[in-house]
CSV table of C-alpha atoms in Angstrom, one decimal:
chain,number,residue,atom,x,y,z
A,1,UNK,CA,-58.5,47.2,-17.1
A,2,UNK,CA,-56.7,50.2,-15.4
A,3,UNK,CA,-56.3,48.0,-12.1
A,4,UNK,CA,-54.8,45.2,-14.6
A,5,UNK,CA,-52.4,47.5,-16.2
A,6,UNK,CA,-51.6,49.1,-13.1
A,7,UNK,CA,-50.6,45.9,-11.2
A,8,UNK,CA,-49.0,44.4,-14.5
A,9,UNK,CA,-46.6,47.5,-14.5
A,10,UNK,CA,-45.6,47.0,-10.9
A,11,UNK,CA,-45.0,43.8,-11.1
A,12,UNK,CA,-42.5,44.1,-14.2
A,13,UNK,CA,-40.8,46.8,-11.9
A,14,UNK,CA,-40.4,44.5,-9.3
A,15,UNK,CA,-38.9,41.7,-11.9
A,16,UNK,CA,-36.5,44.1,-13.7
A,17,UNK,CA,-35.3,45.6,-10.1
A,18,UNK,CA,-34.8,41.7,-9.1
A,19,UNK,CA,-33.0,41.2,-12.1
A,20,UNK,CA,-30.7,43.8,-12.2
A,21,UNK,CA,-29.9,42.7,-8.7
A,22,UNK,CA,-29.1,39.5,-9.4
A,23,UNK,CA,-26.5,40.8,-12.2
A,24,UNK,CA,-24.9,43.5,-10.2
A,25,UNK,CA,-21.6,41.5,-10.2
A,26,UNK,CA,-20.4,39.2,-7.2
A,27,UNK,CA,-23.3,37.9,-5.1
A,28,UNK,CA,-20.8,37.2,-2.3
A,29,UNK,CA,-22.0,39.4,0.5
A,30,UNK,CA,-19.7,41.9,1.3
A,31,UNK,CA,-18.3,42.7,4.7
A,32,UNK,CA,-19.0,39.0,6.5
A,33,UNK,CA,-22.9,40.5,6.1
A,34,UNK,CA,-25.5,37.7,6.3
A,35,UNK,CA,-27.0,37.1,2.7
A,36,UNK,CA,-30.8,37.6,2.8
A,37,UNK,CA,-32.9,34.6,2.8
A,38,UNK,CA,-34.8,34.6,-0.5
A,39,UNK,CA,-38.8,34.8,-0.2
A,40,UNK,CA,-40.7,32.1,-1.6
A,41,UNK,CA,-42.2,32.3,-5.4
A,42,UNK,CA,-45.2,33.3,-5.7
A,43,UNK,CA,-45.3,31.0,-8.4
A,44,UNK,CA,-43.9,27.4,-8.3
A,45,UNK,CA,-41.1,26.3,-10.7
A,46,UNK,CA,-42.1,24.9,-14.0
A,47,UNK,CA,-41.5,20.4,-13.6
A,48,UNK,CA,-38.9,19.2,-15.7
A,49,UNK,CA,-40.5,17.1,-18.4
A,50,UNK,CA,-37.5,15.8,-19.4
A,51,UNK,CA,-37.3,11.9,-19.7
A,52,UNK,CA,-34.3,10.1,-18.2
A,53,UNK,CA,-32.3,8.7,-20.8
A,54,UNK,CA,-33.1,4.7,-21.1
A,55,UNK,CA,-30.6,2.4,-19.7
A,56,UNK,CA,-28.7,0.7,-21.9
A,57,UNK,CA,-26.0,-2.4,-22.0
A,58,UNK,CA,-24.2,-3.4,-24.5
A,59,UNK,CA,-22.1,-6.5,-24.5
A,60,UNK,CA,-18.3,-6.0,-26.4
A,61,UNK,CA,-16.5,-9.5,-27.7
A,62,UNK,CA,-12.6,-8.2,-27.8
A,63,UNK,CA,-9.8,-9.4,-29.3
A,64,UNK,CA,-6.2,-9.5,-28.0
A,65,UNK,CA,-4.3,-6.4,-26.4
A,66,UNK,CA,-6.3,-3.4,-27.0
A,67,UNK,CA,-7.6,-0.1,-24.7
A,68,UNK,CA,-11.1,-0.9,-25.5
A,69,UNK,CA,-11.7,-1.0,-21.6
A,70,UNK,CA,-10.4,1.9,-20.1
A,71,UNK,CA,-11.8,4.1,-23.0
A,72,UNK,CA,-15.0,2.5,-22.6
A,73,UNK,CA,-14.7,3.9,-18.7
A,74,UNK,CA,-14.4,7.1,-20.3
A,75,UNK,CA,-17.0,7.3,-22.8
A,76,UNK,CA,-19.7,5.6,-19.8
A,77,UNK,CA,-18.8,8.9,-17.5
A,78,UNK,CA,-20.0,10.5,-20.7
A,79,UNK,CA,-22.8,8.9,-21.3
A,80,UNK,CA,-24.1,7.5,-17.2
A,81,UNK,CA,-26.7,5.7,-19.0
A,82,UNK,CA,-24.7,3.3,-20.7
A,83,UNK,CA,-23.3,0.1,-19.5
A,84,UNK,CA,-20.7,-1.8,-21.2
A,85,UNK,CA,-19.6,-5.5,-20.5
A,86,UNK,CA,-16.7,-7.1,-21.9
A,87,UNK,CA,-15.5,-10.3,-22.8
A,88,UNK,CA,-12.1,-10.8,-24.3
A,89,UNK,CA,-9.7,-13.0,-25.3
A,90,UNK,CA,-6.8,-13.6,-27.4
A,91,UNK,CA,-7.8,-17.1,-29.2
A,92,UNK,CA,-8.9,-15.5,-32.7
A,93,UNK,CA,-10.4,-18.8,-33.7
A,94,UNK,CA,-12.0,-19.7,-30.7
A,95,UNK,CA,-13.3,-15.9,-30.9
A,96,UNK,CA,-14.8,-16.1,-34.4
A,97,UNK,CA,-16.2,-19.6,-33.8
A,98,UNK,CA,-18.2,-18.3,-31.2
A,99,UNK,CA,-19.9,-16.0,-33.3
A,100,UNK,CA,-20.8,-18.4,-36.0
A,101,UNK,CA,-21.9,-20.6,-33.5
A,102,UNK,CA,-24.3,-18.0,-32.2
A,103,UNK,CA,-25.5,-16.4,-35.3
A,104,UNK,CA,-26.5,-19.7,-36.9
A,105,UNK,CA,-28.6,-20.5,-33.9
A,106,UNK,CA,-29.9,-17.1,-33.5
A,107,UNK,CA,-28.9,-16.7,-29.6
A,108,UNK,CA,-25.7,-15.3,-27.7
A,109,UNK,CA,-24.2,-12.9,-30.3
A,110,UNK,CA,-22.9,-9.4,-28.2
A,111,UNK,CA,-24.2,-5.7,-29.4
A,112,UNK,CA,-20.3,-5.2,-30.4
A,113,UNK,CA,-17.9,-7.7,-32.1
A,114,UNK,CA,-14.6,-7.3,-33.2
A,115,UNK,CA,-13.9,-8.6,-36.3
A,116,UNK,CA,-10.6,-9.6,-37.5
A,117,UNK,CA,-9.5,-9.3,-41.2
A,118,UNK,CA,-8.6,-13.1,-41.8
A,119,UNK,CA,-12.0,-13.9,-41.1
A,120,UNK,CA,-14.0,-10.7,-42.7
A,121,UNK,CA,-14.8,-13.8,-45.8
A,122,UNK,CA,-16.6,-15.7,-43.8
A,123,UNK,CA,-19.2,-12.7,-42.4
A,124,UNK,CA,-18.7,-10.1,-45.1
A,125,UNK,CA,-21.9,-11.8,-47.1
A,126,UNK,CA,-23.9,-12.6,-44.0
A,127,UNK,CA,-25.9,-9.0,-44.6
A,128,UNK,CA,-29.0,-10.5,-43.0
A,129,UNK,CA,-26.7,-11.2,-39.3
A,130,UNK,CA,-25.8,-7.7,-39.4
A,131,UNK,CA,-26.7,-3.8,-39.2
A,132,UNK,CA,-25.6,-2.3,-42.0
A,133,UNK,CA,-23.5,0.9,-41.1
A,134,UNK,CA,-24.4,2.9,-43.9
A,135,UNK,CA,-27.5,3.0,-42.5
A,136,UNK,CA,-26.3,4.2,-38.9
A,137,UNK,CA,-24.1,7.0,-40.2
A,138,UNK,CA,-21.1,5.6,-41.2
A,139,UNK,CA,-20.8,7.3,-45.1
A,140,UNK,CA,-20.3,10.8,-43.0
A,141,UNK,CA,-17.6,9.6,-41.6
A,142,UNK,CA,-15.7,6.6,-44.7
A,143,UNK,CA,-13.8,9.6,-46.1
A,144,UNK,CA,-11.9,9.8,-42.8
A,145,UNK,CA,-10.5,6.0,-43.2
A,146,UNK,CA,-7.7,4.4,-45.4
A,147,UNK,CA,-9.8,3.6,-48.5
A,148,UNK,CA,-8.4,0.4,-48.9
A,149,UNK,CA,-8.9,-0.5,-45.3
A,150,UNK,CA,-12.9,0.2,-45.8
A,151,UNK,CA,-13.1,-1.6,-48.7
A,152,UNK,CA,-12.1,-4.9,-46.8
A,153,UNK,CA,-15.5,-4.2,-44.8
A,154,UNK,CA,-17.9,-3.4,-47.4
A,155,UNK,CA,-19.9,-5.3,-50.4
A,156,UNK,CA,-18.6,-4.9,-53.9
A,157,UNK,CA,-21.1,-2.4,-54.6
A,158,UNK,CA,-20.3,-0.4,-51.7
A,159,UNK,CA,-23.9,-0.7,-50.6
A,160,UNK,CA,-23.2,-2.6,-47.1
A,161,UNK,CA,-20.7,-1.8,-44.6
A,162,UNK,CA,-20.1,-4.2,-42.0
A,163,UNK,CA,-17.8,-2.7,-39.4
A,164,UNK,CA,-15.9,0.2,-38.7
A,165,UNK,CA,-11.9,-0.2,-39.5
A,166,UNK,CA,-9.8,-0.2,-36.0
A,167,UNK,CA,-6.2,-0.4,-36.7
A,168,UNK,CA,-3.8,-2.2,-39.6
A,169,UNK,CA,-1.2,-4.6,-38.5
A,170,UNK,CA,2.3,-3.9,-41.0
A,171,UNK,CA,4.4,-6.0,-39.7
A,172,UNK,CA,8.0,-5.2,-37.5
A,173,UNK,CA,11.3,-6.6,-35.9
A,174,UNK,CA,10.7,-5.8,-32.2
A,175,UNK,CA,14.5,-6.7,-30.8
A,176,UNK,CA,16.3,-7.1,-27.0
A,177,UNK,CA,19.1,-4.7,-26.9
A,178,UNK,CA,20.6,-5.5,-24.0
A,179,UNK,CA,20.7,-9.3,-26.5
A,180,UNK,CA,22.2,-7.6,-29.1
A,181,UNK,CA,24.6,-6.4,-27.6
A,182,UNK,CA,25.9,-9.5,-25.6
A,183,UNK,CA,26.2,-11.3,-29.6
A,184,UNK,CA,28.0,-7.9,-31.0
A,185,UNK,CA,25.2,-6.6,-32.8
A,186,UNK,CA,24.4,-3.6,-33.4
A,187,UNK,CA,21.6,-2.0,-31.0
A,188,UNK,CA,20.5,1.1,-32.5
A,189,UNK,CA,17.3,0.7,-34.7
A,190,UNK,CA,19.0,1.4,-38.3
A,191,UNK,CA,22.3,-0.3,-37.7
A,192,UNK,CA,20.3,-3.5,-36.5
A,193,UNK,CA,17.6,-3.3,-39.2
A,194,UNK,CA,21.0,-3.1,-41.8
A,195,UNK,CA,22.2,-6.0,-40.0
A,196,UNK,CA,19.4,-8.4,-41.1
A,197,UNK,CA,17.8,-7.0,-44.1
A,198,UNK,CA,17.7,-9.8,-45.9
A,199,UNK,CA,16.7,-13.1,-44.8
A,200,UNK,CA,19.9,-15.2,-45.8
A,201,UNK,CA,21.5,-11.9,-43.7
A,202,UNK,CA,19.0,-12.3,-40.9
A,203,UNK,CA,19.5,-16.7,-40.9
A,204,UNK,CA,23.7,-15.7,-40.4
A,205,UNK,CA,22.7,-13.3,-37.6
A,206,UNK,CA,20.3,-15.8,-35.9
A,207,UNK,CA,22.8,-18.6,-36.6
A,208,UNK,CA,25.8,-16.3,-34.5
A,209,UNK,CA,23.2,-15.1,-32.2
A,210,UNK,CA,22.7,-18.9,-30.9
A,211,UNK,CA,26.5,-19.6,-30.6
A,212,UNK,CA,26.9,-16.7,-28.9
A,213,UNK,CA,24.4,-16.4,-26.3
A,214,UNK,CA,22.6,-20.1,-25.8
A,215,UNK,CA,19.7,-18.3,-26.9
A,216,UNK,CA,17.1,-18.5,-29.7
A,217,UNK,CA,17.7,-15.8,-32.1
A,218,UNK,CA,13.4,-15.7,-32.9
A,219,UNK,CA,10.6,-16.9,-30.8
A,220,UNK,CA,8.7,-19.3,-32.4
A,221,UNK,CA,8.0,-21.1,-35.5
A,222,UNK,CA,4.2,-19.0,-36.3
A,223,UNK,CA,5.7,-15.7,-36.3
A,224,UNK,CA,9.1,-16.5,-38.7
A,225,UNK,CA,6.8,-18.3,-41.1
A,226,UNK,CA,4.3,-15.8,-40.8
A,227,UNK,CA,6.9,-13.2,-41.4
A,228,UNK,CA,8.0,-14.7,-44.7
A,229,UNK,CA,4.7,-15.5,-45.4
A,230,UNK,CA,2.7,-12.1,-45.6
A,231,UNK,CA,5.2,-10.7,-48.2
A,232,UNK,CA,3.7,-12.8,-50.5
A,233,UNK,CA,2.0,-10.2,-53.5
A,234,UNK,CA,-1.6,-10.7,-54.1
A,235,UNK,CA,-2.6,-13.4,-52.6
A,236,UNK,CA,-1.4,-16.5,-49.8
A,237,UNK,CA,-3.5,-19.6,-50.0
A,238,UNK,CA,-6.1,-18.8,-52.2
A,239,UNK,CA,-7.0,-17.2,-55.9
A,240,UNK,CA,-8.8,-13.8,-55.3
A,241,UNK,CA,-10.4,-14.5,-58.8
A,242,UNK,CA,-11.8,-18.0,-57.8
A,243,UNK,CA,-11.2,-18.4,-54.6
A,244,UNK,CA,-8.8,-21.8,-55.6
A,245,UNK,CA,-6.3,-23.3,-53.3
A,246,UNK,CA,-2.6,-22.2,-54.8
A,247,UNK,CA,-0.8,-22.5,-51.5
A,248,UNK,CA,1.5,-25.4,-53.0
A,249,UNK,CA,2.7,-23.2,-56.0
A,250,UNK,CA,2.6,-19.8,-54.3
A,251,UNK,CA,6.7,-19.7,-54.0
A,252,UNK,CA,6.3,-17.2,-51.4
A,253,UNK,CA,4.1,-20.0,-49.2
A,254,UNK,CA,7.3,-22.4,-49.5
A,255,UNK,CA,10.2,-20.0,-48.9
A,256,UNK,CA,8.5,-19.0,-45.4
A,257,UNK,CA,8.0,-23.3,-44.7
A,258,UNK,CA,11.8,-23.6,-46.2
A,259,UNK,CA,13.0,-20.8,-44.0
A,260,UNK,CA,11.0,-21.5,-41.0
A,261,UNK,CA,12.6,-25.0,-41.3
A,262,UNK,CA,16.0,-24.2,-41.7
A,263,UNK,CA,15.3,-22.4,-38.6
A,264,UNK,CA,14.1,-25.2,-37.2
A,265,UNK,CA,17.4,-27.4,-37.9
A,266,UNK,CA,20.4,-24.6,-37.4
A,267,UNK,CA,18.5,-24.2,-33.9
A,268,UNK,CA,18.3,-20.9,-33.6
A,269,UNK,CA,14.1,-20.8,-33.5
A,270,UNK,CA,12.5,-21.1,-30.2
A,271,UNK,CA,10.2,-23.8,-28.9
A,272,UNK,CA,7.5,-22.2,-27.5
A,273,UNK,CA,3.8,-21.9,-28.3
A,274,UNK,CA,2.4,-18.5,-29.4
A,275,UNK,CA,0.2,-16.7,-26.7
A,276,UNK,CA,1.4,-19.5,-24.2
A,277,UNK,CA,2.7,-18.3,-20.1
A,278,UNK,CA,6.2,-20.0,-21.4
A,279,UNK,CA,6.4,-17.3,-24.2
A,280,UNK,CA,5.2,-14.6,-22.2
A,281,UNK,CA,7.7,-15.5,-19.6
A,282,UNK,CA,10.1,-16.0,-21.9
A,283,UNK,CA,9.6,-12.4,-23.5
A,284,UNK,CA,9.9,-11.2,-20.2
A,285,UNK,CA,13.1,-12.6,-19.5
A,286,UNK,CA,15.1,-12.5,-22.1
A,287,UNK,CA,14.8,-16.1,-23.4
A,288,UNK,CA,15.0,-14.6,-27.2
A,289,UNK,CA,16.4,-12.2,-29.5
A,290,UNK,CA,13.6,-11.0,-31.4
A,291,UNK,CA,10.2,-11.3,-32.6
A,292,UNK,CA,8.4,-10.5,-36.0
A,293,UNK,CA,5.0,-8.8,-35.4
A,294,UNK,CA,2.8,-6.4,-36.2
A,295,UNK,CA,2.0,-2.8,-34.9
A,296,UNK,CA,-0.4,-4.4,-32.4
A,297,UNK,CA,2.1,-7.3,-30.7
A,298,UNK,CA,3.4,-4.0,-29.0
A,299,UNK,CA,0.6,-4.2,-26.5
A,300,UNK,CA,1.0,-8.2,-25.9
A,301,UNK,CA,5.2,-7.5,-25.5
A,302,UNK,CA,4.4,-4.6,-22.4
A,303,UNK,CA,1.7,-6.8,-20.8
A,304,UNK,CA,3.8,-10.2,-21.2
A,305,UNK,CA,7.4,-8.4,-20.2
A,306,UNK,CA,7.0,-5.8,-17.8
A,307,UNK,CA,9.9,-6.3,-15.9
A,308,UNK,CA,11.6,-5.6,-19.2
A,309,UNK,CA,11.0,-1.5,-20.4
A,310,UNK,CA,13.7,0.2,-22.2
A,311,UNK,CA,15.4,-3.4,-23.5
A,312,UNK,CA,13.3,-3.5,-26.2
A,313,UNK,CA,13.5,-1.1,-29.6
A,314,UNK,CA,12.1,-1.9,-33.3
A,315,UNK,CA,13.7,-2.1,-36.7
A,316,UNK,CA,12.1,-3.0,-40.5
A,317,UNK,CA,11.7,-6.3,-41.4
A,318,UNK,CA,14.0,-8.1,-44.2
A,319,UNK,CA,13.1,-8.0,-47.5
A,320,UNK,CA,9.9,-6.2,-46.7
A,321,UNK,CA,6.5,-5.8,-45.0
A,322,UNK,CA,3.5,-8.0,-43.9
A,323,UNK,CA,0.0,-6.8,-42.9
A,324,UNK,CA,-1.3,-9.1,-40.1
A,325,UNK,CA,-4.1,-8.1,-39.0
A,326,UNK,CA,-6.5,-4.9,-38.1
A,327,UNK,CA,-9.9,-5.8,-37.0
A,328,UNK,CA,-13.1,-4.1,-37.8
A,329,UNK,CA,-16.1,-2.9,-35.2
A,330,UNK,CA,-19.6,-4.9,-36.3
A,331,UNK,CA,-22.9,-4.9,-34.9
A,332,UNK,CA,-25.0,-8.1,-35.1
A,333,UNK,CA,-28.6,-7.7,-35.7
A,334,UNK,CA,-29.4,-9.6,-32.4
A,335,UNK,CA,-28.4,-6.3,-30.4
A,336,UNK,CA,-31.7,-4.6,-29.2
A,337,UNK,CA,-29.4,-0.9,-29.0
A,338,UNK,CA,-28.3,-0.3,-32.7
A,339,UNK,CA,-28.4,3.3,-32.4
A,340,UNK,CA,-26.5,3.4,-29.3
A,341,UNK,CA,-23.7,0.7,-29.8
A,342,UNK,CA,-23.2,2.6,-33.2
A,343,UNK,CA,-22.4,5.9,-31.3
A,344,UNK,CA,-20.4,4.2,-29.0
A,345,UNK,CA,-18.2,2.4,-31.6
A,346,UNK,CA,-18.2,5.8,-33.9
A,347,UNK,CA,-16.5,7.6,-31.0
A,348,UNK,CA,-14.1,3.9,-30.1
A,349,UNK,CA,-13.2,4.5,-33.6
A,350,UNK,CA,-12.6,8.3,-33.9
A,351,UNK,CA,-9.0,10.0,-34.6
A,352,UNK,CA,-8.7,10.7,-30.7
A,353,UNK,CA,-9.7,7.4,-29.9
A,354,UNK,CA,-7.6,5.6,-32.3
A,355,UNK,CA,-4.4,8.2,-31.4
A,356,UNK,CA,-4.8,6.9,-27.4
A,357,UNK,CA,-5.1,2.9,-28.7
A,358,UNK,CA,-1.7,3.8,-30.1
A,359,UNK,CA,-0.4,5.3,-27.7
A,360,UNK,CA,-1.3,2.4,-25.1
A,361,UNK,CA,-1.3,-0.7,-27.4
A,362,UNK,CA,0.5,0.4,-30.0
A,363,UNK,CA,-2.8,0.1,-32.4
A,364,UNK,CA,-1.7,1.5,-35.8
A,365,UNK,CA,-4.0,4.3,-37.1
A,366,UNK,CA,-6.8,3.9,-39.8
A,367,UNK,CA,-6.9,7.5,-39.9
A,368,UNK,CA,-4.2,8.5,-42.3
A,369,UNK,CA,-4.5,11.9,-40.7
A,370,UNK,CA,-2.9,11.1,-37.5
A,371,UNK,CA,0.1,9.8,-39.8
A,372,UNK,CA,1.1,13.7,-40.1
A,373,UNK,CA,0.2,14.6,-36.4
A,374,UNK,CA,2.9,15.2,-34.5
A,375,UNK,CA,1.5,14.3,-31.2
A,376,UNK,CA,1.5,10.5,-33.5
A,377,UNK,CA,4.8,11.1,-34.9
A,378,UNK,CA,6.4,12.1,-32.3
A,379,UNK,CA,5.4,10.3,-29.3
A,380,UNK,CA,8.1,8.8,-27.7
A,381,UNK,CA,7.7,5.0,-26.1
A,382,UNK,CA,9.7,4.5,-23.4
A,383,UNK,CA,9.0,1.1,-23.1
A,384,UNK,CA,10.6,1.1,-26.0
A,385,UNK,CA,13.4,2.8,-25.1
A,386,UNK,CA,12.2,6.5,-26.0
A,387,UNK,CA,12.0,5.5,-29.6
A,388,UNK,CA,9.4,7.2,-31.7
A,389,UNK,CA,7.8,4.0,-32.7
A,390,UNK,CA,4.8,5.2,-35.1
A,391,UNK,CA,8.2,6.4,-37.8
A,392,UNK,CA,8.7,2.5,-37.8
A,393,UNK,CA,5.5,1.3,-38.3
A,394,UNK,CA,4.7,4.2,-41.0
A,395,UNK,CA,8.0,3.0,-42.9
A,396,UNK,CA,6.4,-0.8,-42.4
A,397,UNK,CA,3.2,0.2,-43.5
A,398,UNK,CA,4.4,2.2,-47.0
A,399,UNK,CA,5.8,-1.5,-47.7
A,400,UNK,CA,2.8,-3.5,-47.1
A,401,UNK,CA,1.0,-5.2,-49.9
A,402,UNK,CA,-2.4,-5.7,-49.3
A,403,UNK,CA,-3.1,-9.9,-49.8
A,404,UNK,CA,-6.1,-11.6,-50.2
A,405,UNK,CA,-7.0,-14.3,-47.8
A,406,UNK,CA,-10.1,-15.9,-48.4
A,407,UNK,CA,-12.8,-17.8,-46.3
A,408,UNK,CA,-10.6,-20.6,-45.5
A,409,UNK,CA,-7.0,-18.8,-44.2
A,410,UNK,CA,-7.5,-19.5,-40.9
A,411,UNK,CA,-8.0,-23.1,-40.9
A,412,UNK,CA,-5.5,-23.3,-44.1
A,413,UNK,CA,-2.9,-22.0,-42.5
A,414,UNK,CA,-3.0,-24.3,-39.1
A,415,UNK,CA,-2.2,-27.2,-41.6
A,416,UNK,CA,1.5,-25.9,-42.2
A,417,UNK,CA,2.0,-24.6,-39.0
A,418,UNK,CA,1.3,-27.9,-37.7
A,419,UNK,CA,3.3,-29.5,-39.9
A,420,UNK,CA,6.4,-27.3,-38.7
A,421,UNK,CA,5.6,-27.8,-35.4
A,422,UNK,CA,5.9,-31.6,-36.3
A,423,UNK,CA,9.7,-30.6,-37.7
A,424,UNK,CA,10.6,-29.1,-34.2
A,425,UNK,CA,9.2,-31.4,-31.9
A,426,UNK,CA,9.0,-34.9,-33.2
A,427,UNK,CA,12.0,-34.4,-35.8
A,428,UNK,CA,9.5,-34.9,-38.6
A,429,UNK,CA,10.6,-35.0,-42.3
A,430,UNK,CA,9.8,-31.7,-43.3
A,431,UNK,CA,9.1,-32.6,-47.1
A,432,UNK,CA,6.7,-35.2,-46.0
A,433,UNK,CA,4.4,-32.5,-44.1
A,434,UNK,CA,4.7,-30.2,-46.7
A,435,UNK,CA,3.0,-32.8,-48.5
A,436,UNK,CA,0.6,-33.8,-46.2
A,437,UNK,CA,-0.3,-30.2,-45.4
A,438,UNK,CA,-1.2,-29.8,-49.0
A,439,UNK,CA,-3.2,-32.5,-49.2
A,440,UNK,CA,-5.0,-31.1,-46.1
A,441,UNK,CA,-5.5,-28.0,-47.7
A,442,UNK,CA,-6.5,-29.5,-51.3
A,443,UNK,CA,-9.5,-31.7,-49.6
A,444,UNK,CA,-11.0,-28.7,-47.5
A,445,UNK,CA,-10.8,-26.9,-50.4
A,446,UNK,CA,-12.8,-29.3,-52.6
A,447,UNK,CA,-15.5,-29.8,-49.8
A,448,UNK,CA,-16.1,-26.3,-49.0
């Protein structure tokens, strides 16, 4: 036992005198002397147990103009043993088809799907398609959101949650200056938002504009009527209470056709097709005055017109604000990686996340806490001519009154657009489409 003790001392000597020397500050050697060549263990060095993380892919289905991509770069650095694959596009109908198409044959949904809010009616009950967040983790984290933006995710009884909120869409006037100022507008943001904040004031404008210039005052026929439109209070196309068609005496539904219309005939509304190359182009060139969008066209306007930073600014709309738009993160129940594609959206969807999707595509916040940050208030677009863009779209967004859409908006709506694209392009009556877009809407309505 002596022998034991003896050795066990000496050996803690030898330790403590190895350790010391290992702590005695820089372990540079000093004076170009050679560093000694450390003696082998005595012992080997205990195996790491630790288990590689499992590899995991996750497929993303995107819509439109967003930063998911580069900030999914980032968060795979993070996290090497995650792979994401995206597939976007900008067709929201075509986007959300797909997914029914899937679901219902149990085959082809992605881990991640981005879920835009004039279709949340047609999923919002499919609980048995989805993961429910709650479940995941997302209650620890509902009190950072707008509360009325979670609610349009979640079940009446608050029990199910479908998808995370992304951004809100309150709608804009995003105008050329260097227009403006060729027709004698004004081309700061308050003196041109005075100079059309009505919409008889903004037809006279768009009237001048054309005679003036040669140009079309607004882009196209969607975005005027949808302008006009989304200021409607309560509800659009369809009773929130019963979910029955009231688009024909919603008066709000007929001003925006009326308007749209008399757009249509004075000429100054352009003829191209929304997401087309010819609008793109034409955004790029100057071939319009203005267009009426949400927070999130700011991303499409830099990608389509590159060529045209610092012509561009952004004013209020007349009469008003619109909310088109905001999309939701969900998780089908055919991914294999719930846990992981839920982390992965959690941190998409977090206030640093959601302050860089601003930043770069001009995604409006969830997070009312980045509305007082001043690295949000103050950020300076100079696409946009240096303008602090966020104060616009927070005065948009304190005018915004939440609508109900219902399960059929989508395809609702296509009936009147195409009955004012019928009024531009083959000189149709426009009282006779109203009509037969009514109709349209009254039958799917009764077979659905």
């Amino acid at each position: 036992m002596k022998r034991v003790k003896h050795w066990t001392v000496l050996l803690l000597a030898i330790m403590l005198v190895a350790s010391l020397a290992a702590c005695g500050g820089n372990n540079t050697p000093k004076n170009n002397a050679t560093a000694p060549t450390p003696t082998d263990s005595t012992e080997p060095a205990p195996a790491d147990t630790t288990e590689p993380a499992e590899k995991v892919e996750l497929s993303f289905w995107s819509l439109g103009t967003t930063n998911y991509e580069a900030l999914g770069k980032e968060y795979t650095k993070e996290h090497p043993n995650v792979t994401i694959k995206f597939q976007n596009t900008s067709d929201q109908t075509a986007h959300h088809n797909n997914l029914t198409t899937s679901l219902s044959a149990d085959s082809g949904a992605p881990d991640i799907f981005m879920l835009e809010i004039g279709f949340m009616e047609r999923f919002i009950n499919a609980q048995d398609k989805f993961y429910n967040l709650n479940e995941l983790g997302a209650k620890d984290i509902q009190a950072n959101y707008l509360d009325w933006k979670w609610k349009q995710a979640s079940s009446v009884d608050g029990s199910f949650q479908i998808g995370l909120p992304t951004d809100i869409g309150p709608t804009v006037v995003y105008y050329r200056t260097d227009l403006a100022e060729t027709a004698g507008l004004p081309v700061d943001p308050e003196g041109f938002g005075a100079a059309i904040d009505t919409w008889d004031k903004f037809a006279t404008v768009a009237k001048a504009f054309k005679e003036k210039t040669g140009k079309p005052f607004a882009d196209l026929t969607d975005l005027v009527y949808n302008g006009v439109r989304d200021q409607s209070a309560d509800q659009i196309y369809f009773n929130k209470d019963d979910g029955a068609f009231i688009g024909d005496t919603n008066p709000q539904v007929k001003k925006a056709y009326d308007f749209t219309v008399k757009g249509i005939q004075e000429g100054w509304i352009g003829n191209t097709l929304l997401w087309s190359p010819e609008w793109g182009q034409a955004m790029n060139d100057g071939g319009f005055g203005v267009v009426l969008g949400p927070a999130w066209m700011a991303g499409n306007i830099k990608s389509n017109a590159p060529d045209s930073t610092g012509k561009w600014k952004i004013t209020q709309l007349p009469e008003g604000a619109g909310n088109w738009g905001g999309s939701f993160l969900t998780l089908p129940k055919e991914g294999k990686h719930p846990k992981e594609a839920y982390e992965f959206i959690a941190w998409l969807d977090n206030q640093d996340s959601q302050l860089e999707s601003f930043k770069a595509s001009g995604l409006m916040p969830s997070i009312p806490a980045l509305y007082q940050d001043a690295a949000f208030t103050g950020f300076q677009d100079e696409f946009f001519g240096g303008q602090a863009t966020a104060v616009e779209y927070g005065k948009a967004a304190e005018r915004v009154k939440p609508v109900y859409y219902g399960p059929l908006h989508d395809q609702t709506d296509t009936f009147f657009k195409d009955a004012l694209k019928n009024v531009l392009e083959k000189k149709a009556d426009p009282a006779k489409e109203w009509d037969a877009a009514v109709k349209k809407a009254k039958t799917l309505a009764e077979r659905s």
